[in-house]
Amino acid sequence: MIPSVLPTYSRAPLSFVKGEGSWLIEADGRRFLDLGAGIAVNALGHAHPALVAALTDQAGKLWHVSNLYTIPQQQALADKLVDASFADTVFFTNSGTESCELAVKMARKYWYDKDQPEKTDIITFEGSFHGRSSAGIAAAGSEKMTKGFGPILPGFIHLPWDDMAALEAAITDTVGAILIEPVQGEGGIRPLPDADMKALRTLCDDNDILLILDEVQCGMGRTGRLFAHEWAGITPDIMMVAKGIGGGFPLGAVLATEEAASGMTAGTHGSTYGGNPLACAVGSAVMDIVSDEAFLDGVRARSGHFRQKLEGLVAAHPDIFDSVRGSGLMLGLKCKRTNIDVVKAGYDNLVITVPAADNVIRLLPPLNLSEEEIDEAINRLDRAAQSLT
Ligand SMILES: Cc1ncc(COP(=O)(O)O)c(C=O)c1O
């Protein structure tokens, strides 16, 4: 008999009942150190006092009104995002995949309105993940994501990861946009080198192509800058955000320049929940903390400490781990043993990590975890590795 919850996930036998900062407490009382943060969602850990205050304060006033009306909390958060980024305008969604839907629509509408309706193709890359909606799976293009769900939304050209020659060869008059994660998450924590990110921007400029960045996983302070593309000193035309922006409350956004967004006029897009008062009150509280330079300095310092310790861990367990990769607190350990076994050994030693492609385990802790918690994480990962030897 089919379970009452549609069985689309392979779930670990863990059931958490409480969260405190970087810790998750299981129903049986065990305390797990959370290096997954809901897959880069709980950017400020669990039950952060400022977020709890923002949520409960707003919950006592007004949860939801339709986007038929002006929503001051939405306006406030949009202003903060515009002030802190390349963007001139923001549309709020509830998830990453909805941000993907809009990014694709925005790019196509842009060229349609510019009397170049043939520029519907969007170049994407092997190993990418942009969500589970029809545009998201078509963008990723892998058999794993698309098999059985045809007909697949047309207009995506799939290229190898980080192969600039293949990219240049794929540019034609029908290409309207390039969509890429500055650091691939599900694909195995693969950062695009800064030089290639710069080259991508130049390629787009030279060929009249919009650059869409998917910062759903790598954005909102995760890499030690508010947005990952800042490391390369470039800006996109359109950017997808979600996960960390709500700190655990479902919220996403598409940020864009005025030019790229020019086709999105009244009636061209909408969302019932997107940007409602409750979500935006929480999002604003997250943004106030995460966009602060001193906070981002701290993320960079902690990530340096973490990375150094992880290098030591790899050196101590050469049969289990191959190498460390990533950017900021978006870190990956490439494993020699099957990554699922390493994640399970972590559970047995009360530390949570997340598997990714390329036999990697992901470490995406709350951005505000302490150095002591990092040291404790290393102890637990060390014990997990020992248990596999
Ligand atoms: C880079 C990236 N884009 C898009 C998504 C989809 O986000 P959501 O699951 O909120 O739809 C994810 C989710 O893991 C992601 O990592």
Coordinates of C-alpha atoms in Angstrom, one line a residue, residues 10-247:
S10 CA 14.7 8.1 0.6
R11 CA 14.7 9.2 4.1
A12 CA 17.2 8.5 6.9
P13 CA 15.5 7.0 10.1
L14 CA 15.9 10.2 12.0
S15 CA 13.2 12.4 13.3
F16 CA 14.1 15.8 14.8
V17 CA 11.9 17.5 17.2
K18 CA 13.9 20.6 18.2
G19 CA 16.7 22.8 16.8
E20 CA 19.1 25.0 18.8
G21 CA 21.7 27.0 16.8
S22 CA 23.9 24.4 15.1
W23 CA 22.3 21.5 16.9
L24 CA 19.3 19.2 16.1
I25 CA 17.7 17.2 18.8
E26 CA 16.3 13.8 17.8
A27 CA 13.0 12.5 19.2
D28 CA 15.1 10.1 21.4
G29 CA 17.1 13.0 22.9
R30 CA 20.3 12.6 20.9
R31 CA 22.0 15.9 19.9
F32 CA 23.3 16.0 16.3
L33 CA 25.7 18.7 15.1
D34 CA 24.0 20.0 12.0
L35 CA 26.4 20.5 9.1
G36 CA 23.6 20.3 6.6
A37 CA 21.4 23.1 7.7
G38 CA 18.5 21.8 5.7
I39 CA 20.7 21.8 2.6
A40 CA 21.9 25.4 3.1
V41 CA 18.6 26.7 4.3
N42 CA 19.1 27.4 8.0
A43 CA 21.7 30.1 7.3
L44 CA 21.6 31.3 10.9
G45 CA 21.0 27.9 12.5
H46 CA 17.9 26.9 14.3
A47 CA 15.6 29.2 16.4
H48 CA 17.8 32.2 16.0
P49 CA 16.4 34.8 18.4
A50 CA 16.1 37.6 15.8
L51 CA 14.3 35.3 13.4
V52 CA 12.0 34.0 16.0
A53 CA 11.2 37.6 17.1
A54 CA 10.6 38.7 13.5
L55 CA 8.3 35.7 12.8
T56 CA 6.3 35.9 16.0
D57 CA 5.9 39.7 15.9
Q58 CA 4.6 39.5 12.3
A59 CA 2.5 36.5 13.0
G60 CA 0.6 38.5 15.6
K61 CA -0.1 41.2 13.1
L62 CA -0.7 39.9 9.6
W63 CA 0.3 36.6 8.0
H64 CA -0.9 37.0 4.4
V65 CA -2.4 39.5 2.0
S66 CA -2.6 39.1 -1.7
N67 CA -0.2 40.7 -4.1
L68 CA -3.3 42.7 -5.2
Y69 CA -2.2 45.1 -2.5
T70 CA 1.1 46.8 -1.5
I71 CA 3.0 44.8 1.0
P72 CA 5.3 47.0 3.1
Q73 CA 7.5 44.0 4.3
Q74 CA 8.0 43.0 0.7
Q75 CA 9.0 46.5 -0.3
A76 CA 11.4 46.7 2.7
L77 CA 13.1 43.4 1.8
A78 CA 13.3 44.3 -1.9
D79 CA 15.0 47.6 -1.1
K80 CA 17.5 45.9 1.1
L81 CA 18.4 43.4 -1.7
V82 CA 18.6 46.1 -4.3
D83 CA 20.8 48.2 -2.0
A84 CA 23.2 45.3 -1.4
S85 CA 23.4 43.9 -4.9
F86 CA 23.7 44.5 -8.7
A87 CA 19.9 44.3 -8.9
D88 CA 17.4 47.1 -9.7
T89 CA 14.3 45.0 -9.0
V90 CA 13.1 41.8 -7.2
F91 CA 10.3 39.4 -7.6
F92 CA 9.6 37.1 -4.6
T93 CA 8.8 33.4 -4.9
N94 CA 8.5 30.6 -2.4
S95 CA 11.3 28.3 -3.6
G96 CA 14.3 27.9 -5.8
T97 CA 12.5 26.1 -8.6
E98 CA 9.9 28.9 -8.8
S99 CA 12.8 31.3 -9.2
C100 CA 14.1 29.2 -12.1
E101 CA 10.7 29.3 -13.8
L102 CA 10.7 33.1 -13.6
A103 CA 14.3 33.5 -14.7
V104 CA 13.6 31.5 -17.8
K105 CA 10.4 33.4 -18.5
M106 CA 12.1 36.7 -18.0
A107 CA 15.0 35.9 -20.3
R108 CA 12.6 34.8 -23.1
K109 CA 10.3 37.7 -22.7
Y110 CA 13.2 40.1 -22.8
W111 CA 14.3 38.9 -26.3
Y112 CA 10.7 38.7 -27.5
D113 CA 10.1 42.3 -26.6
K114 CA 13.4 43.2 -28.3
D115 CA 12.0 41.8 -31.6
Q116 CA 14.5 38.9 -31.4
P117 CA 12.0 36.1 -30.5
E118 CA 14.3 33.5 -32.0
K119 CA 16.7 33.9 -28.9
T120 CA 14.8 31.3 -26.8
D121 CA 17.7 28.9 -26.1
I122 CA 19.3 28.8 -22.7
I123 CA 22.7 27.2 -22.2
T124 CA 23.1 25.1 -19.1
F125 CA 25.8 22.7 -17.7
E126 CA 26.3 19.1 -16.8
G127 CA 25.9 18.4 -13.1
S128 CA 23.7 21.5 -12.6
F129 CA 20.6 21.5 -10.4
H130 CA 17.9 24.2 -10.8
G131 CA 14.9 22.5 -9.1
R132 CA 12.2 20.0 -9.9
S133 CA 9.6 22.1 -11.9
S134 CA 9.3 21.6 -15.6
A135 CA 11.8 24.3 -16.4
G136 CA 14.1 23.2 -13.6
I137 CA 14.4 19.6 -14.9
A138 CA 14.7 20.7 -18.5
A139 CA 17.5 23.1 -17.5
A140 CA 19.4 20.3 -15.7
G141 CA 18.7 17.9 -18.5
S142 CA 20.1 14.8 -16.9
E143 CA 18.4 11.5 -17.6
K144 CA 18.0 11.1 -13.8
M145 CA 15.9 14.2 -13.6
T146 CA 13.9 14.0 -16.8
K147 CA 13.3 10.3 -17.6
G148 CA 9.6 9.6 -17.8
F149 CA 8.5 13.2 -17.5
G150 CA 8.4 14.1 -21.2
P151 CA 7.6 16.0 -23.2
I152 CA 10.4 18.1 -21.7
L153 CA 10.4 21.9 -22.0
P154 CA 12.4 22.6 -25.1
G155 CA 15.1 25.3 -25.6
F156 CA 18.0 24.1 -23.3
I157 CA 21.4 23.4 -24.6
H158 CA 23.4 21.2 -22.2
L159 CA 27.2 21.6 -22.2
P160 CA 30.0 20.0 -20.1
W161 CA 31.0 21.8 -16.9
D162 CA 33.8 24.4 -17.1
D163 CA 34.7 23.8 -20.7
M164 CA 35.0 27.3 -22.2
A165 CA 35.9 26.0 -25.7
A166 CA 32.6 24.0 -25.8
L167 CA 30.8 27.0 -24.6
E168 CA 32.2 29.3 -27.3
A169 CA 31.4 26.8 -30.0
A170 CA 27.8 26.5 -28.8
I171 CA 27.0 30.2 -29.2
T172 CA 24.5 30.8 -32.0
D173 CA 21.9 33.5 -32.9
T174 CA 19.2 31.5 -31.0
V175 CA 21.0 31.6 -27.6
G176 CA 19.3 34.1 -25.4
A177 CA 20.8 33.3 -22.0
I178 CA 23.4 31.2 -20.1
L179 CA 22.2 29.8 -16.8
I180 CA 24.9 28.6 -14.3
E181 CA 25.5 28.0 -10.6
P182 CA 28.7 29.8 -9.5
V183 CA 29.3 26.9 -7.2
Q184 CA 27.5 23.7 -8.1
G185 CA 25.8 22.3 -5.1
E186 CA 24.0 19.0 -5.9
G187 CA 26.7 18.5 -8.6
G188 CA 29.3 18.0 -5.9
I189 CA 30.4 21.4 -4.6
R190 CA 32.2 22.5 -7.8
P191 CA 33.1 26.2 -7.9
L192 CA 33.5 27.8 -11.3
P193 CA 37.0 29.4 -11.3
D194 CA 36.8 33.2 -11.1
A195 CA 38.6 33.6 -14.4
D196 CA 36.0 31.5 -16.1
M197 CA 33.2 33.4 -14.5
K198 CA 34.8 36.6 -15.9
A199 CA 35.1 35.0 -19.3
L200 CA 31.5 34.0 -19.2
R201 CA 30.4 37.6 -18.5
T202 CA 32.5 38.8 -21.4
L203 CA 31.1 36.1 -23.7
C204 CA 27.6 37.2 -22.8
D205 CA 28.4 40.9 -23.4
D206 CA 30.1 40.2 -26.7
N207 CA 27.2 38.0 -28.0
D208 CA 24.1 39.8 -26.6
I209 CA 23.3 37.0 -24.2
L210 CA 21.8 37.4 -20.7
L211 CA 23.8 35.9 -17.8
I212 CA 21.5 34.1 -15.3
L213 CA 23.1 33.0 -12.1
D214 CA 21.6 30.4 -9.8
E215 CA 22.6 31.4 -6.3
V216 CA 19.9 29.4 -4.6
Q217 CA 22.5 27.3 -2.7
C218 CA 25.7 29.4 -2.9
G219 CA 24.1 32.8 -2.2
M220 CA 23.1 34.7 0.9
G221 CA 26.6 34.7 2.5
R222 CA 27.3 31.0 2.0
T223 CA 30.7 31.6 0.3
G224 CA 31.7 34.5 2.6
R225 CA 30.4 37.2 0.3
L226 CA 26.7 38.1 0.1
F227 CA 26.6 36.5 -3.3
A228 CA 29.1 34.1 -4.8
H229 CA 29.6 36.0 -8.1
E230 CA 31.1 38.9 -6.1
W231 CA 34.4 36.9 -5.8
A232 CA 34.8 37.2 -9.6
G233 CA 34.0 40.9 -9.6
I234 CA 31.2 40.4 -12.2
T235 CA 27.5 40.9 -12.1
P236 CA 24.7 38.9 -13.7
D237 CA 21.6 40.2 -15.5
I238 CA 19.3 37.9 -13.6
M239 CA 19.9 35.9 -10.4
M240 CA 17.9 33.2 -8.7
V241 CA 17.9 33.1 -4.9
A242 CA 16.1 30.9 -2.3
K243 CA 17.1 28.6 0.6
G244 CA 19.2 30.9 3.0
I245 CA 17.1 34.0 2.3
G246 CA 14.3 32.7 4.4
G247 CA 16.5 31.1 7.1

